[in-house]
PDB file of C-alpha atoms in Angstrom:
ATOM      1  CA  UNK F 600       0.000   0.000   0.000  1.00 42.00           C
ATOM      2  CA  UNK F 601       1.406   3.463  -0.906  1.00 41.00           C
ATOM      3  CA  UNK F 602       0.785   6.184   2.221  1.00 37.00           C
ATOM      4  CA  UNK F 603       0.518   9.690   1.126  1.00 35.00           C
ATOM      5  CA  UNK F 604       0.864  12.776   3.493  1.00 36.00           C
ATOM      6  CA  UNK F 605      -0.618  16.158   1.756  1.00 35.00           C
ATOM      7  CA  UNK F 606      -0.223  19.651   3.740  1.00 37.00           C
ATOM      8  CA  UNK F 607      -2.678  21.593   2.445  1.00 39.00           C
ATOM      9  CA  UNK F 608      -1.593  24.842   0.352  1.00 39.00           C
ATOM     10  CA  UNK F 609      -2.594  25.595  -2.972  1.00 43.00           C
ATOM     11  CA  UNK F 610       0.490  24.276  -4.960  1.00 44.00           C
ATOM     12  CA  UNK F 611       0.495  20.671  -2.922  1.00 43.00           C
ATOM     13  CA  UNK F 612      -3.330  19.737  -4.176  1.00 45.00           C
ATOM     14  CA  UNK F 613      -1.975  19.761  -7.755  1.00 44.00           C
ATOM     15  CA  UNK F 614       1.014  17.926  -7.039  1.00 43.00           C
ATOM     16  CA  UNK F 615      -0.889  15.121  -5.353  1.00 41.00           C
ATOM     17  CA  UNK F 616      -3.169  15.351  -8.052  1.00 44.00           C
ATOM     18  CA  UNK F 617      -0.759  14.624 -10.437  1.00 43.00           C
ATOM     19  CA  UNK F 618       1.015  11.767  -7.941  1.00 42.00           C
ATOM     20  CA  UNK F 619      -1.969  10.067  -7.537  1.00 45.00           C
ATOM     21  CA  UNK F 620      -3.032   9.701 -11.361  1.00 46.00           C
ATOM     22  CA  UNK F 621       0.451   8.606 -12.138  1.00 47.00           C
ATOM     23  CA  UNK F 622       0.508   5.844  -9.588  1.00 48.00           C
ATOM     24  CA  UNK F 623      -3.294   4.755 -10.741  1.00 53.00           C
ATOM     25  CA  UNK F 624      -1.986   4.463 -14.640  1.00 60.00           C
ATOM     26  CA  UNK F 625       1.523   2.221 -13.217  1.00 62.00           C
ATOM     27  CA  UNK F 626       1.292  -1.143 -14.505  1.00 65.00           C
ATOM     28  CA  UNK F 627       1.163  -3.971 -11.855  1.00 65.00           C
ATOM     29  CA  UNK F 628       4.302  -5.527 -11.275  1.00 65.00           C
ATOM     30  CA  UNK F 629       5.182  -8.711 -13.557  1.00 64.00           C
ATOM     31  CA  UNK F 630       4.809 -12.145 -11.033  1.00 64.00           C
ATOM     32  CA  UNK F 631       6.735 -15.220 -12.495  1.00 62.00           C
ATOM     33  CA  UNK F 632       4.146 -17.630 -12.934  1.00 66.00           C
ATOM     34  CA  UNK F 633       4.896 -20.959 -11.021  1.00 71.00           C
ATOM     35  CA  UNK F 634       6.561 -24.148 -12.784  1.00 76.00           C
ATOM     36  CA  UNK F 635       4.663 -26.517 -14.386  1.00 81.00           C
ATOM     37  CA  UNK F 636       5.595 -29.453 -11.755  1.00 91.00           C
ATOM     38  CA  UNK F 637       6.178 -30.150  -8.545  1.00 93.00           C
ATOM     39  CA  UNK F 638       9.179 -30.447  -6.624  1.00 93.00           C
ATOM     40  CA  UNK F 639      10.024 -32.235  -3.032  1.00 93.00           C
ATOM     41  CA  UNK F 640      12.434 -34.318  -0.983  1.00 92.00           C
ATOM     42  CA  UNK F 641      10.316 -34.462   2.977  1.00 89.00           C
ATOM     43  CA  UNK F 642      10.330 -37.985   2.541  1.00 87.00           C
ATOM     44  CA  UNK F 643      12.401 -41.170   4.164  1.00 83.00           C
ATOM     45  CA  UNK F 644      16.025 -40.427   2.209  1.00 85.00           C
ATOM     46  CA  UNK F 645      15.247 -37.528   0.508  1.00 88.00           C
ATOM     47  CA  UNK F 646      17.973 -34.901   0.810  1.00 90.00           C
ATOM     48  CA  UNK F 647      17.972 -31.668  -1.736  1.00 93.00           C
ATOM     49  CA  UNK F 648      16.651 -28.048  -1.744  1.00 92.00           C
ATOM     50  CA  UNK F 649      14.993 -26.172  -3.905  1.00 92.00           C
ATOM     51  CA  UNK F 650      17.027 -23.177  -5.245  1.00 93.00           C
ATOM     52  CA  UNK F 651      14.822 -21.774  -8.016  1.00 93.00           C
ATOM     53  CA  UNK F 652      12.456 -23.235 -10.646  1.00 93.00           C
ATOM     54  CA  UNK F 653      11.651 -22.366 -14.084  1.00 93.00           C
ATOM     55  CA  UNK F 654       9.430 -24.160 -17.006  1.00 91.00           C
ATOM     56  CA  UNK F 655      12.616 -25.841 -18.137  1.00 93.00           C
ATOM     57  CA  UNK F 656      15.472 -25.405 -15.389  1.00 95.00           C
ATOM     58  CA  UNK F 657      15.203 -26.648 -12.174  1.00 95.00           C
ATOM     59  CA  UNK F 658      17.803 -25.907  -9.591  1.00 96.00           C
ATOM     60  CA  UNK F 659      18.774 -27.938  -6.499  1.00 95.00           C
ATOM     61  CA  UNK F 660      20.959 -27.775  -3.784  1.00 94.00           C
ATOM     62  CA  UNK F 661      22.514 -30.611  -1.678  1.00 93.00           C
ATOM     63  CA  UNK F 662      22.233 -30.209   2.045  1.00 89.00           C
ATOM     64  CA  UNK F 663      25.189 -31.596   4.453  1.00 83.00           C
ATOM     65  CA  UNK F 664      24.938 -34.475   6.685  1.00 76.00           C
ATOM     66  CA  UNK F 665      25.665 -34.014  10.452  1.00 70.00           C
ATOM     67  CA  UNK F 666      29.008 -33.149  11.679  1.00 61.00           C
ATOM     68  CA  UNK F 667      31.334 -36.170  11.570  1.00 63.00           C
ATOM     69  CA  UNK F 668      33.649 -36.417  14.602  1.00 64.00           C
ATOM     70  CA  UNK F 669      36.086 -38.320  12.162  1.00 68.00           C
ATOM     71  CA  UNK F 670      37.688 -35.578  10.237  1.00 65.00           C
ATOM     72  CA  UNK F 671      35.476 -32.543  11.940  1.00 66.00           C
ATOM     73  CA  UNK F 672      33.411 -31.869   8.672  1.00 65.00           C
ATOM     74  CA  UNK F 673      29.593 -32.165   7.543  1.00 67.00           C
ATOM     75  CA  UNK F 674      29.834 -33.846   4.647  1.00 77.00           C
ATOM     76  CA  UNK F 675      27.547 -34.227   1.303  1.00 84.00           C
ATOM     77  CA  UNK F 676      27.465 -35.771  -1.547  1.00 88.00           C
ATOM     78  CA  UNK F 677      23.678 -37.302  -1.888  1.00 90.00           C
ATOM     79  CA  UNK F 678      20.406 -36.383  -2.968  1.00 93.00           C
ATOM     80  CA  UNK F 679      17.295 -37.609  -3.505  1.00 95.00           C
ATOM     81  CA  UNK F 680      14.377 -35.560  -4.744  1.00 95.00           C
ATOM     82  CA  UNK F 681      10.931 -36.064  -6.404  1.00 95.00           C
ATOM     83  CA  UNK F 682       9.856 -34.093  -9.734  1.00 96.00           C
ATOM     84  CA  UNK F 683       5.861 -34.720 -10.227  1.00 95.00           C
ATOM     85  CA  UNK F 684       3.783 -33.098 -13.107  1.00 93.00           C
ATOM     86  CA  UNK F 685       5.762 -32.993 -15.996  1.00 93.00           C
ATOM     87  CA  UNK F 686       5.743 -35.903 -17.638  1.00 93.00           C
ATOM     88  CA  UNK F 687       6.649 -35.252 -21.639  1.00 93.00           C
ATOM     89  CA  UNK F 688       8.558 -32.277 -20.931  1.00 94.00           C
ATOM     90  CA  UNK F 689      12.331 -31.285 -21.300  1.00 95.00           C
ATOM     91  CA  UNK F 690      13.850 -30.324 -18.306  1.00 96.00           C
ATOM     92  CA  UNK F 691      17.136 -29.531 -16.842  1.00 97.00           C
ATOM     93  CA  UNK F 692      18.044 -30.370 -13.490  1.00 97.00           C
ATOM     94  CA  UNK F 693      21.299 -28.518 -12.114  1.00 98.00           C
ATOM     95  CA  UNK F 694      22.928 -29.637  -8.649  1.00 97.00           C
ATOM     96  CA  UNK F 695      24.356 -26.062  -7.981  1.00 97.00           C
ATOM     97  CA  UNK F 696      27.072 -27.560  -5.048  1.00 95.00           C
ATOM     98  CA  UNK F 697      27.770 -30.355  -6.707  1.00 96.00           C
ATOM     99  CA  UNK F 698      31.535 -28.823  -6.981  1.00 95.00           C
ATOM    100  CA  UNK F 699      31.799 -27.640  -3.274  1.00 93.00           C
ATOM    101  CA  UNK F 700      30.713 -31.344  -2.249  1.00 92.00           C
ATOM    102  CA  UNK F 701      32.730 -33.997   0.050  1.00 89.00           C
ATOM    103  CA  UNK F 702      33.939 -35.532  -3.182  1.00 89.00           C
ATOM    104  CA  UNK F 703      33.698 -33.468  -6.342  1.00 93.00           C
ATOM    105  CA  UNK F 704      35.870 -35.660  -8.369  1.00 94.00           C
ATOM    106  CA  UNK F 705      33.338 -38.618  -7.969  1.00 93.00           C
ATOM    107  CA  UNK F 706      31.393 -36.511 -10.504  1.00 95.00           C
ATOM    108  CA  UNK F 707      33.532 -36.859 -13.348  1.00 96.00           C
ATOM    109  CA  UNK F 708      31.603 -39.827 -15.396  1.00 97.00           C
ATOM    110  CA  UNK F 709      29.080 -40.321 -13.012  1.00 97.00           C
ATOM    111  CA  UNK F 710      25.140 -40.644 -14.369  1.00 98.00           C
ATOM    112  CA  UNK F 711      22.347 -39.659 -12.032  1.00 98.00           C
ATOM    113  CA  UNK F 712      19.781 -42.599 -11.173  1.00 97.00           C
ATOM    114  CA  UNK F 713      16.570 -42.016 -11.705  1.00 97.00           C
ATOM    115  CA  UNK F 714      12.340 -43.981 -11.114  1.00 96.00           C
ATOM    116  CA  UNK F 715       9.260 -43.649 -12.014  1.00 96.00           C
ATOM    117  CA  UNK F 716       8.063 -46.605  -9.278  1.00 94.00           C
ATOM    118  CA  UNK F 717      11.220 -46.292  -7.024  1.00 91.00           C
ATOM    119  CA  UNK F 718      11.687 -50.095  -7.275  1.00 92.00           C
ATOM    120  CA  UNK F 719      13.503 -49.961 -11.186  1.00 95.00           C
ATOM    121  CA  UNK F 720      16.210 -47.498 -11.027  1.00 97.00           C
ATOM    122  CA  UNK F 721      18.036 -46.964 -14.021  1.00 97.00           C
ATOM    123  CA  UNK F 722      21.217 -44.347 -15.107  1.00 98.00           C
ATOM    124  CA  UNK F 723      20.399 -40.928 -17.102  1.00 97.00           C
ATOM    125  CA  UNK F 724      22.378 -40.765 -19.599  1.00 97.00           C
ATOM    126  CA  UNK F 725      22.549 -37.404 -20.038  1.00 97.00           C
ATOM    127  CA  UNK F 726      23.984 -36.256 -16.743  1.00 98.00           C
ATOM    128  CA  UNK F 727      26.994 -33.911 -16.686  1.00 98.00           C
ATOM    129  CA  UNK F 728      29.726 -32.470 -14.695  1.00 98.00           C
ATOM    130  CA  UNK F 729      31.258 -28.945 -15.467  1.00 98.00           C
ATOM    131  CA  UNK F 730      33.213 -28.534 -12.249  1.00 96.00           C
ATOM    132  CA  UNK F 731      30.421 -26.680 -10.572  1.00 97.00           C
ATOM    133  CA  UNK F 732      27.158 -27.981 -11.260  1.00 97.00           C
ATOM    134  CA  UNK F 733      25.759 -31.206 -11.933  1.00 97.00           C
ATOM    135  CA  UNK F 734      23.340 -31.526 -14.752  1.00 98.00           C
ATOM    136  CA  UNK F 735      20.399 -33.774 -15.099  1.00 98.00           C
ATOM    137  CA  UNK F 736      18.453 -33.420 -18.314  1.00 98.00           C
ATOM    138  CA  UNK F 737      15.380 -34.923 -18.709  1.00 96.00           C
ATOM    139  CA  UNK F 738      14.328 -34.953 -22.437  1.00 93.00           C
ATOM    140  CA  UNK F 739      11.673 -35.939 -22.242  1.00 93.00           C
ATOM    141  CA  UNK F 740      10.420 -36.459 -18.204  1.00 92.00           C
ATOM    142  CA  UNK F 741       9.137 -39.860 -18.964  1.00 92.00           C
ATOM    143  CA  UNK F 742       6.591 -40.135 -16.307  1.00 93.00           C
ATOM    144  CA  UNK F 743       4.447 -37.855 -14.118  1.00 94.00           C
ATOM    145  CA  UNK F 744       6.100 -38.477 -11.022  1.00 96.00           C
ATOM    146  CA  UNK F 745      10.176 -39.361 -11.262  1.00 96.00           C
ATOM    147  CA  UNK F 746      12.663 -39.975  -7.994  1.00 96.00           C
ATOM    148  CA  UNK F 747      16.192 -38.600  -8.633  1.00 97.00           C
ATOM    149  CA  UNK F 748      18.911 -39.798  -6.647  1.00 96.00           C
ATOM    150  CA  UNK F 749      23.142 -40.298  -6.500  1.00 95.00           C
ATOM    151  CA  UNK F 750      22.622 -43.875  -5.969  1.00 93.00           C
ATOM    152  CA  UNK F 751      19.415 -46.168  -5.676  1.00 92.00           C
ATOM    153  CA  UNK F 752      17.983 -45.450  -1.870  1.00 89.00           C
ATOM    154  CA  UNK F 753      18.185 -47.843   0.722  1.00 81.00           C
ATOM    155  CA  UNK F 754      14.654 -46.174   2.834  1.00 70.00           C
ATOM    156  CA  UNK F 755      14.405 -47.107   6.534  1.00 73.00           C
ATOM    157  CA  UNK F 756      11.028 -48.868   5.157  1.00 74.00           C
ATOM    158  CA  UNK F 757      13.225 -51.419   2.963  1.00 73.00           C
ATOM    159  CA  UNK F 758      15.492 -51.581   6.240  1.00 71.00           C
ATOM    160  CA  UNK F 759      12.837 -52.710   8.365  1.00 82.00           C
ATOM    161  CA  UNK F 760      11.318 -55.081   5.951  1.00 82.00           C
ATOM    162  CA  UNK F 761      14.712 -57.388   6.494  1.00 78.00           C
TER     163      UNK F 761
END
């Protein structure tokens, strides 16, 4: 809300005048309309945070483990996320930290899995490294809801299943 304080004399009547037609004529601000999909990892082994989202780029960041009294360090170097909604559409999925991680050499060659049923996990092909960022693209998503992940997950539901 805009607040406007006139003193009255004769001069300030036209210059609110003036303000206040101005303001009425501004357009609204532009809003950038939501993705297409959904994005989420609050589920057993999921581990990644949203960054930003666009129709075709979506942009994740790993979070660190808890401190490990080994070597003094919280480490990371997994993630696990859900994409839902946008099934036969391209999309790019960049893992911003990949290059600050606990092992950014492990990225070099290394394919992103990925599910549709999170029992059949297979490699994407089309995963690269440029010493930064990991890149997942998905051309097309092939189903409506995918599971991405740096290995297949071993949930604490499989775990208690033994």
């Amino acid at each position: 809300p805009i607040v406007v304080v006139v003193v009255a004399s004769s001069s300030s009547s036209s210059a609110f005048a003036a303000m206040s037609s101005s303001a009425a004529s501004a357009p609204p601000p532009q809003q950038t309309p939501p993705p297409p999909y959904g994005f989420s990892s609050a589920f057993d082994s999921g581990n990644g945070e949203l960054v930003s989202a666009t129709a075709d780029v979506l942009t994740v960041r790993m979070t660190e483990e808890p401190f490990t009294e080994a070597d003094g360090r919280r480490h990371f170097q997994w993630f696990h996320f859900r994409v839902t909604g946008n099934r036969g559409n391209n999309l790019a999925i960049v893992i911003a930290n990949a290059g600050e991680s606990s092992y950014p050499d492990g990225w070099d060659g290394y394919k992103a899995f990925i599910s549709a049923d999170r029992k059949t996990w297979t490699r994407v092909q089309e995963t690269s490294y440029d010493g930064a960022a990991l890149t997942i693209r998905l051309s097309p998503t092939p189903s409506d809801c995918v599971h991405l992940a740096y290995f297949v997950p071993y949930a604490h539901e499989k775990h208690l299943d033994l």
